[in-house]
XYZ file of C-alpha atoms in Angstrom:
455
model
C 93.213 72.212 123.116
C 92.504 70.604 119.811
C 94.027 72.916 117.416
C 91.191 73.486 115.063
C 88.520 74.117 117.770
C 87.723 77.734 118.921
C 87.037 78.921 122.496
C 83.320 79.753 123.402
C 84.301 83.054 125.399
C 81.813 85.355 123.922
C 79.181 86.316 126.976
C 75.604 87.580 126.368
C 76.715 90.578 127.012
C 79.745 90.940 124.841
C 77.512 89.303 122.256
C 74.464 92.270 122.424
C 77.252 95.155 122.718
C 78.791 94.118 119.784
C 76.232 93.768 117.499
C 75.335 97.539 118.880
C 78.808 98.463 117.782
C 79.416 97.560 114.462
C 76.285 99.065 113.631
C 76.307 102.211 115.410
C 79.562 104.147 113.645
C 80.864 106.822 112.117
C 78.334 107.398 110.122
C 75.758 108.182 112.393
C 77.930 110.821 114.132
C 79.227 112.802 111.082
C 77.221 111.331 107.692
C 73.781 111.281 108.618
C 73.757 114.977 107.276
C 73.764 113.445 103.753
C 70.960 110.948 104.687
C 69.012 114.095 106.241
C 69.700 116.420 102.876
C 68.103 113.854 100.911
C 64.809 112.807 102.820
C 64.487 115.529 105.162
C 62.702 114.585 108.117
C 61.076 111.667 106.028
C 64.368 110.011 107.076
C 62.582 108.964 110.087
C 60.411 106.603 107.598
C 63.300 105.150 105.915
C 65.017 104.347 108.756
C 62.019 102.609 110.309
C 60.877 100.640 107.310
C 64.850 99.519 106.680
C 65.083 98.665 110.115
C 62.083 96.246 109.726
C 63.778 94.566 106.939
C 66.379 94.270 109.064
C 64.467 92.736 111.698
C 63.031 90.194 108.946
C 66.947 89.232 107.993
C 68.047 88.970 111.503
C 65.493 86.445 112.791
C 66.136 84.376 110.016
C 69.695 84.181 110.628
C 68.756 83.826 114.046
C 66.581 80.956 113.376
C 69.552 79.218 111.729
C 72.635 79.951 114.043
C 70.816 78.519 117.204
C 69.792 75.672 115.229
C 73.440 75.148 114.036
C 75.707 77.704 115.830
C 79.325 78.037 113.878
C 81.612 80.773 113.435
C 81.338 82.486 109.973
C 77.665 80.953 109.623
C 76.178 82.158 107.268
C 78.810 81.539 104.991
C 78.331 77.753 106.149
C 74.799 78.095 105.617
C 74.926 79.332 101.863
C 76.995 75.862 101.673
C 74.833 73.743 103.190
C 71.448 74.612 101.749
C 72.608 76.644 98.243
C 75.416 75.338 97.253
C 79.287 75.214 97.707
C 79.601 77.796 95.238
C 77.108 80.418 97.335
C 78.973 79.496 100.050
C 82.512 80.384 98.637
C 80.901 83.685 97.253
C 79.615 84.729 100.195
C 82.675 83.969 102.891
C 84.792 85.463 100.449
C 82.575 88.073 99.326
C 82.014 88.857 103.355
C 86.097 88.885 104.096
C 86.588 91.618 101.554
C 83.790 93.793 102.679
C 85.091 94.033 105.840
C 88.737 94.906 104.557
C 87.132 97.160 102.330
C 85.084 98.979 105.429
C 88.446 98.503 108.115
C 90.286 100.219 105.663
C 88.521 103.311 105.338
C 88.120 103.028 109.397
C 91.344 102.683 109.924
C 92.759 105.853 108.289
C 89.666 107.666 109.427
C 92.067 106.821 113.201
C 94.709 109.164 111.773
C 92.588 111.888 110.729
C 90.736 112.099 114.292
C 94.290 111.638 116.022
C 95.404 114.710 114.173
C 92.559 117.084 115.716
C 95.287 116.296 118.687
C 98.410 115.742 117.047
C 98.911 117.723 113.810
C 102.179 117.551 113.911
C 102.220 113.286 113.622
C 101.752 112.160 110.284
C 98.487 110.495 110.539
C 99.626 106.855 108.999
C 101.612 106.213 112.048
C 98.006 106.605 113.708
C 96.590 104.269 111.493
C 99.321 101.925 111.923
C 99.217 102.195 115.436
C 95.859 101.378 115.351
C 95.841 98.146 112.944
C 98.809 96.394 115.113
C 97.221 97.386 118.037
C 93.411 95.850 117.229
C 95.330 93.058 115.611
C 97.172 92.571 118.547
C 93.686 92.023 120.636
C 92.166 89.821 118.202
C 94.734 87.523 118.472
C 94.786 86.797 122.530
C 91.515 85.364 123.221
C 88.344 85.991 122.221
C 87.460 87.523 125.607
C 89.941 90.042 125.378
C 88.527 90.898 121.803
C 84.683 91.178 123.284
C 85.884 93.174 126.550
C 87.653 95.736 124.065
C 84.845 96.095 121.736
C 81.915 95.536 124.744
C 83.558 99.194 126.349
C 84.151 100.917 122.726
C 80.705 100.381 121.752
C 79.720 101.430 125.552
C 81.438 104.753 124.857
C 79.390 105.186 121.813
C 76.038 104.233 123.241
C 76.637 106.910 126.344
C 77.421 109.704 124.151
C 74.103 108.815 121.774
C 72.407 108.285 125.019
C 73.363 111.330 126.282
C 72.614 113.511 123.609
C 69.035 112.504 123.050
C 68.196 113.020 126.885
C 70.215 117.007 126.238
C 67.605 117.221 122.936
C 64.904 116.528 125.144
C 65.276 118.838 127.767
C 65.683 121.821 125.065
C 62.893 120.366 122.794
C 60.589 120.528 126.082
C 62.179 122.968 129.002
C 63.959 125.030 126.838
C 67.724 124.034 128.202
C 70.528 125.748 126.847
C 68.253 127.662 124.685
C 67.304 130.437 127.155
C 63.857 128.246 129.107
C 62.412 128.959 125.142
C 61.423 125.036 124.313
C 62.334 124.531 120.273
C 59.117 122.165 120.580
C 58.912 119.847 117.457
C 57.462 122.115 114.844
C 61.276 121.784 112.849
C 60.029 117.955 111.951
C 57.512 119.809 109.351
C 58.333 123.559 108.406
C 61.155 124.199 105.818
C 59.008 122.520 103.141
C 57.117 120.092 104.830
C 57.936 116.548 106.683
C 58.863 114.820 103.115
C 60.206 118.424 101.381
C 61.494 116.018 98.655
C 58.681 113.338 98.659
C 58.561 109.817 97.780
C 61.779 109.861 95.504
C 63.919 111.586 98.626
C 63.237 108.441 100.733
C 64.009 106.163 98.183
C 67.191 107.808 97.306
C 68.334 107.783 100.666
C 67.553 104.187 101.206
C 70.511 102.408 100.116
C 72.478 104.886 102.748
C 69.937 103.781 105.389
C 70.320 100.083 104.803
C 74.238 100.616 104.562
C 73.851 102.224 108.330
C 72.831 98.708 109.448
C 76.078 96.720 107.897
C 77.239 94.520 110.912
C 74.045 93.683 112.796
C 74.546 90.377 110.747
C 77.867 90.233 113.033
C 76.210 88.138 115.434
C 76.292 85.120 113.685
C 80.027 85.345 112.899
C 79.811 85.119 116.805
C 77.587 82.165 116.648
C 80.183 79.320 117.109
C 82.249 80.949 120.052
C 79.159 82.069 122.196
C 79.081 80.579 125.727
C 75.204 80.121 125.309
C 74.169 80.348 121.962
C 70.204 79.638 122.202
C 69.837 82.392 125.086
C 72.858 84.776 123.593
C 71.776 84.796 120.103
C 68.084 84.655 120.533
C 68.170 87.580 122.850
C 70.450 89.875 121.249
C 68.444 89.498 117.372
C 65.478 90.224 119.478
C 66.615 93.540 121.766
C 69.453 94.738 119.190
C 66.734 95.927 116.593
C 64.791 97.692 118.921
C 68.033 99.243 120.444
C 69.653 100.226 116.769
C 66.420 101.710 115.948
C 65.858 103.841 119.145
C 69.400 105.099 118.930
C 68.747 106.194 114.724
C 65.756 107.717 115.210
C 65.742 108.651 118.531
C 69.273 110.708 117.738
C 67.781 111.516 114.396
C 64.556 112.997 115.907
C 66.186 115.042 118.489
C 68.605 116.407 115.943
C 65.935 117.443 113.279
C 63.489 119.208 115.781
C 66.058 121.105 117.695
C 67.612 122.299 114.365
C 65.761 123.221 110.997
C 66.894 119.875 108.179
C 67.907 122.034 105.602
C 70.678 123.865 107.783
C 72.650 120.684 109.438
C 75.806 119.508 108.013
C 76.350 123.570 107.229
C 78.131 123.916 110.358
C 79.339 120.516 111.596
C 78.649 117.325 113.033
C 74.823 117.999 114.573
C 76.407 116.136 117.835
C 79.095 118.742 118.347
C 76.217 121.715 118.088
C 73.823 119.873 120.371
C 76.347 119.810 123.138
C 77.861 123.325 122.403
C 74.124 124.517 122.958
C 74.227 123.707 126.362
C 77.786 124.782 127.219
C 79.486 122.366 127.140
C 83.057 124.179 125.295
C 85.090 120.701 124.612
C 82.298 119.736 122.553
C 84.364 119.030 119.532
C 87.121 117.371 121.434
C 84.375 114.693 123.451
C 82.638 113.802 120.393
C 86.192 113.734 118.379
C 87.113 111.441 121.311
C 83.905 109.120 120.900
C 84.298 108.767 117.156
C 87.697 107.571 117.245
C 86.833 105.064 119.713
C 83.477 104.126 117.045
C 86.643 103.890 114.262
C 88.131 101.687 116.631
C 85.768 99.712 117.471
C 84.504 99.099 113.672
C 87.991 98.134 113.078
C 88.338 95.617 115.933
C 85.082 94.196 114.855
C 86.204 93.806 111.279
C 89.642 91.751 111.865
C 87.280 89.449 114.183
C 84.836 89.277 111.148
C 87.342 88.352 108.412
C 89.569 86.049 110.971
C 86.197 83.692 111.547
C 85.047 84.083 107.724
C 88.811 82.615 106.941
C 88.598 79.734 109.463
C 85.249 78.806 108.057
C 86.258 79.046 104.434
C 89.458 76.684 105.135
C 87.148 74.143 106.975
C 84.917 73.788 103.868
C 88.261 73.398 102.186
C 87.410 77.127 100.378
C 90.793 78.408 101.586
C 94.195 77.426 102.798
C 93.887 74.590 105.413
C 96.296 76.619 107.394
C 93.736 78.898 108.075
C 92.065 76.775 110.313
C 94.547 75.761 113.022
C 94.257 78.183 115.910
C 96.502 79.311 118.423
C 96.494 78.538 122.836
C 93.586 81.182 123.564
C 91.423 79.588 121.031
C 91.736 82.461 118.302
C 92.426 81.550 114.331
C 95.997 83.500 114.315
C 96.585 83.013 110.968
C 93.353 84.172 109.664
C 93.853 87.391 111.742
C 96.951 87.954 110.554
C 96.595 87.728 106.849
C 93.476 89.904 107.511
C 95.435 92.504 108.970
C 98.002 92.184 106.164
C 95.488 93.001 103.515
C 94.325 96.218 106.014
C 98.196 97.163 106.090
C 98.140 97.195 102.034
C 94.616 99.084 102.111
C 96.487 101.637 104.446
C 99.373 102.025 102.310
C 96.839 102.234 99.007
C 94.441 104.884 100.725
C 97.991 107.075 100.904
C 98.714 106.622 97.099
C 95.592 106.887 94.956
C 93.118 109.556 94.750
C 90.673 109.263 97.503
C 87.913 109.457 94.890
C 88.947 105.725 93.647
C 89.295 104.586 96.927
C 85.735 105.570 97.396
C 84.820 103.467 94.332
C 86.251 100.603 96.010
C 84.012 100.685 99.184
C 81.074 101.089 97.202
C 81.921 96.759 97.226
C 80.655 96.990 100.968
C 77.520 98.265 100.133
C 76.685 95.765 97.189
C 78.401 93.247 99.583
C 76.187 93.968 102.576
C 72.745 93.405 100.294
C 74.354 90.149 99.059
C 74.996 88.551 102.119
C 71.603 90.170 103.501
C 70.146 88.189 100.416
C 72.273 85.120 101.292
C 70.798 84.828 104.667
C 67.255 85.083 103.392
C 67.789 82.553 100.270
C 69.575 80.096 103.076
C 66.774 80.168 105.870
C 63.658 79.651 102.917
C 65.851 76.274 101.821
C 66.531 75.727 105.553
C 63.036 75.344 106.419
C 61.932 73.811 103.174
C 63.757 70.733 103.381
C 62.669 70.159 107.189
C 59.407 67.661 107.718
C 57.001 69.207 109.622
C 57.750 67.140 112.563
C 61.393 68.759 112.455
C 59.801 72.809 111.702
C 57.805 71.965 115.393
C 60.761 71.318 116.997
C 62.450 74.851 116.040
C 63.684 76.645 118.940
C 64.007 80.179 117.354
C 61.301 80.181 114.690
C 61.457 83.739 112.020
C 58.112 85.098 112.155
C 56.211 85.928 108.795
C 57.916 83.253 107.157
C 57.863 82.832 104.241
C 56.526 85.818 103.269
C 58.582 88.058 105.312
C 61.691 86.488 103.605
C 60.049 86.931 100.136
C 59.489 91.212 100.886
C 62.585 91.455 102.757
C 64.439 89.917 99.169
C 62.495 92.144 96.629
C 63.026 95.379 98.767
C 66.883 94.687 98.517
C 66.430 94.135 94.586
C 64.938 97.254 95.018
C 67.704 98.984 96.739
C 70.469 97.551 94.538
C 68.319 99.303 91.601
C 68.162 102.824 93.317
C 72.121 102.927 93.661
C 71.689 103.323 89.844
C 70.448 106.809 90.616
C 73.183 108.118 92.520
C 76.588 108.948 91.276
C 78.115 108.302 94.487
C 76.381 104.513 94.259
C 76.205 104.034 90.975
C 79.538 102.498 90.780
C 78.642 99.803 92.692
C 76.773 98.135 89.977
C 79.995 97.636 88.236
C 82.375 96.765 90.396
C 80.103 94.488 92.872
C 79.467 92.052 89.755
C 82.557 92.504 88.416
C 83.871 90.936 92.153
C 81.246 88.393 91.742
C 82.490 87.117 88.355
C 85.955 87.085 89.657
C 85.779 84.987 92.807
C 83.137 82.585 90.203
C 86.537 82.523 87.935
C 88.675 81.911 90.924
C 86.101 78.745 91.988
C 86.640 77.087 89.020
C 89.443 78.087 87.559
C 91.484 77.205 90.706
C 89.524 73.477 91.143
C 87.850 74.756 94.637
C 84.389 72.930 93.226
C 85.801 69.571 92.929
C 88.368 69.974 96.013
C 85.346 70.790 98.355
C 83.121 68.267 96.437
C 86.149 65.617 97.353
C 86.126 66.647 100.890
C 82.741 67.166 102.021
């Protein structure tokens, strides 16, 4: 095998699961309390409208990967159509918010392990679980979508599962003595939008965060078996799937109990199966949000590995990084990855968890960059195509370019609202501060006339 080329292993399958997986965490299992505190059942809205967004971002990436399917793609794509300097940004901008997010992920391994263990000191659980993921990542690709293909099936059974339970007490009354809850939660305890307008807007940028990782399919782009049907089907069925699972789980969750009262006595999955009988409650779901930690993780090494082989093939990073090992897999991009989780680990254990907090407030104003990225890219994409070349799309973005133009100004809108939170806020410092420094790196380091040189 040449040793720069990578193995298309990924199946259709492997491809939608994925996607499903590195949206559908932690935080829908334990944090969408905070989400619910702040909107009420007007969550429901802003999950809908952000998902729609969404939808807008995805095609057009869609639209471009099928077109031109390589591994960290839109990365490539800022390249291509912006600029090498967009490009740069974003790949490295993309490789640190997913070392940023797999480190929090990570340790969360060790605090879930200890619910069974409290007597093992939970870093050897977190340790455990980056040489172990690492490990995976760096056989084939295969073995990395079979692991992550049954984590994020775990995930999707328990959601599944507990919006079918909500159901049957919402209408028959089960596990709630035949006496149906009905709906009538979704609007008493001060009305559907308690906290109006400014409730859903302040709970927006946590919505949008929710959906960090659907983008992950076109990472998988350039080592998917079939990338027109692969890609084209999962952007089209993964937004309707993400957004059944949110609000379905959300809906459920809100009508069987009143909004201002979950989050008072633990993670609404855990009651919603205790209501019914079921006594391991805590220990299942415990069980099925380790495996989400998991599979975040094993998602992020794959991320940053691909985002490193496609930063050294624009000559944006070590040339090292792009040689890849027997099974296809960029081994040295997965391993310096996992290097710079192993120092997150070890950081997360020394400073105060407050300023480790500060430092994944990067994902979020991360996430809404590359979101932006992807939009900016697919509007140049198009606009330098003849119209003889726009006919012959095979995966065209609806509403273009209109959809493209809303999508952008409701992110500027979102990056303005984490001004209003204190937990946010922070974001708006350190995210340019990032920017400027990677802009410093660019130039300062001679990557702008290196790249212009080689490309």
């Amino acid at each position: 095998m040449n040793n720069q080329e990578l193995q298309r292993g990924l199946e259709e399958r492997h491809i939608t699961l994925m996607s499903l997986g590195a949206c559908i965490g932690v935080g829908l299992f334990l944090g969408s309390a905070k989400t619910i505190e702040l909107a009420g059942p007007a969550i429901l809205i802003a999950y809908v409208v952000a998902g729609a967004i969404m939808f807008v971002i995805m095609r057009a990436l869609g639209e471009m990967a099928i077109q031109n399917p390589v591994a960290g793609s839109f990365s490539r794509y800022a390249k291509d159509y912006l600029g090498p300097l967009a490009g740069y940004i974003t790949g490295w901008n993309y490789w640190f918010l997913w070392v940023v997010t797999c480190m929090a992920e990570i340790t969360a391994v060790g605090v879930y392990m200890h619910l069974w263990f409290p007597d093992v000191p939970n870093w050897i659980w977190a340790l455990a679980a980056l040489v172990i993921m690492t490990f995976v990542n760096l056989i084939t690709v295969k073995a990395y979508g079979e692991f992550e293909f049954w984590f994020a099936l775990i995930k999707i059974v328990a959601i599944i599962a507990m919006i079918i339970i909500g159901l049957l007490i919402i209408i028959f009354g089960f596990g709630n003595g035949g006496i149906a809850t009905g709906i009538s939660n979704l609007w008493k305890h001060g009305g559907f939008a308690p906290n109006g307008m400014k409730g859903i807007l302040l709970s927006m940028q946590m919505v949008m965060f929710a959906y960090l990782g659907i983008e992950m399919l076109g990472v998988t782009a350039g080592e998917a078996k079939n990338p027109e049907k692969t890609i084209s089907k999962a952007v089209n069925t993964v937004f309707w799937r993400i957004l059944i699972f949110y609000v379905g789980a959300l809906f459920v969750i809100m009508s069987i109990y009143p909004w201002n009262e979950i989050g008072t006595a633990g993670s609404p999955f855990v009651m919603t199966f205790e209501k019914i009988g079921i006594r391991q409650a805590a220990g299942i779901i415990n069980f099925v949000v380790l495996t989400a930690a998991l599979s975040s993780c094993n998602s992020g090494i794959f991320s940053t590995g691909r985002m490193l082989f496609n930063l050294a093939e624009q000559n944006q990073a070590p040339a090292s990084l792009k040689k890849v090992n027997k099974g296809g897999v960029p081994s040295l991009a997965i391993i310096l990855s996992a290097a710079a989780l192993l120092v997150g680990v070890i950081l997360n254990y020394l400073v105060p968890e407050k300023v480790f907090a500060w430092v994944t407030s990067i994902s979020t104003f991360g996430a809404v960059w590359t979101w932006a990225m992807i939009l900016l890219s697919q509007l140049k994409f198009r606009k330098n195509m003849s119209p003889e070349e726009r006919a012959k799309i095979k995966f065209k973005a609806p509403f273009w370019p209109y959809g493209n133009y809303i999508a952008l100004a409701f992110l500027v809108v979102v990056i303005i609202l984490m001004g209003f939170s204190k937990d946010t806020s922070i974001a708006l410092i350190v995210g340019p501060l990032w920017l400027l420094l990677l802009v410093a790196v660019y130039y300062g380091k001679g990557i702008n006339k290196q790249t212009k040189k080689n490309s």
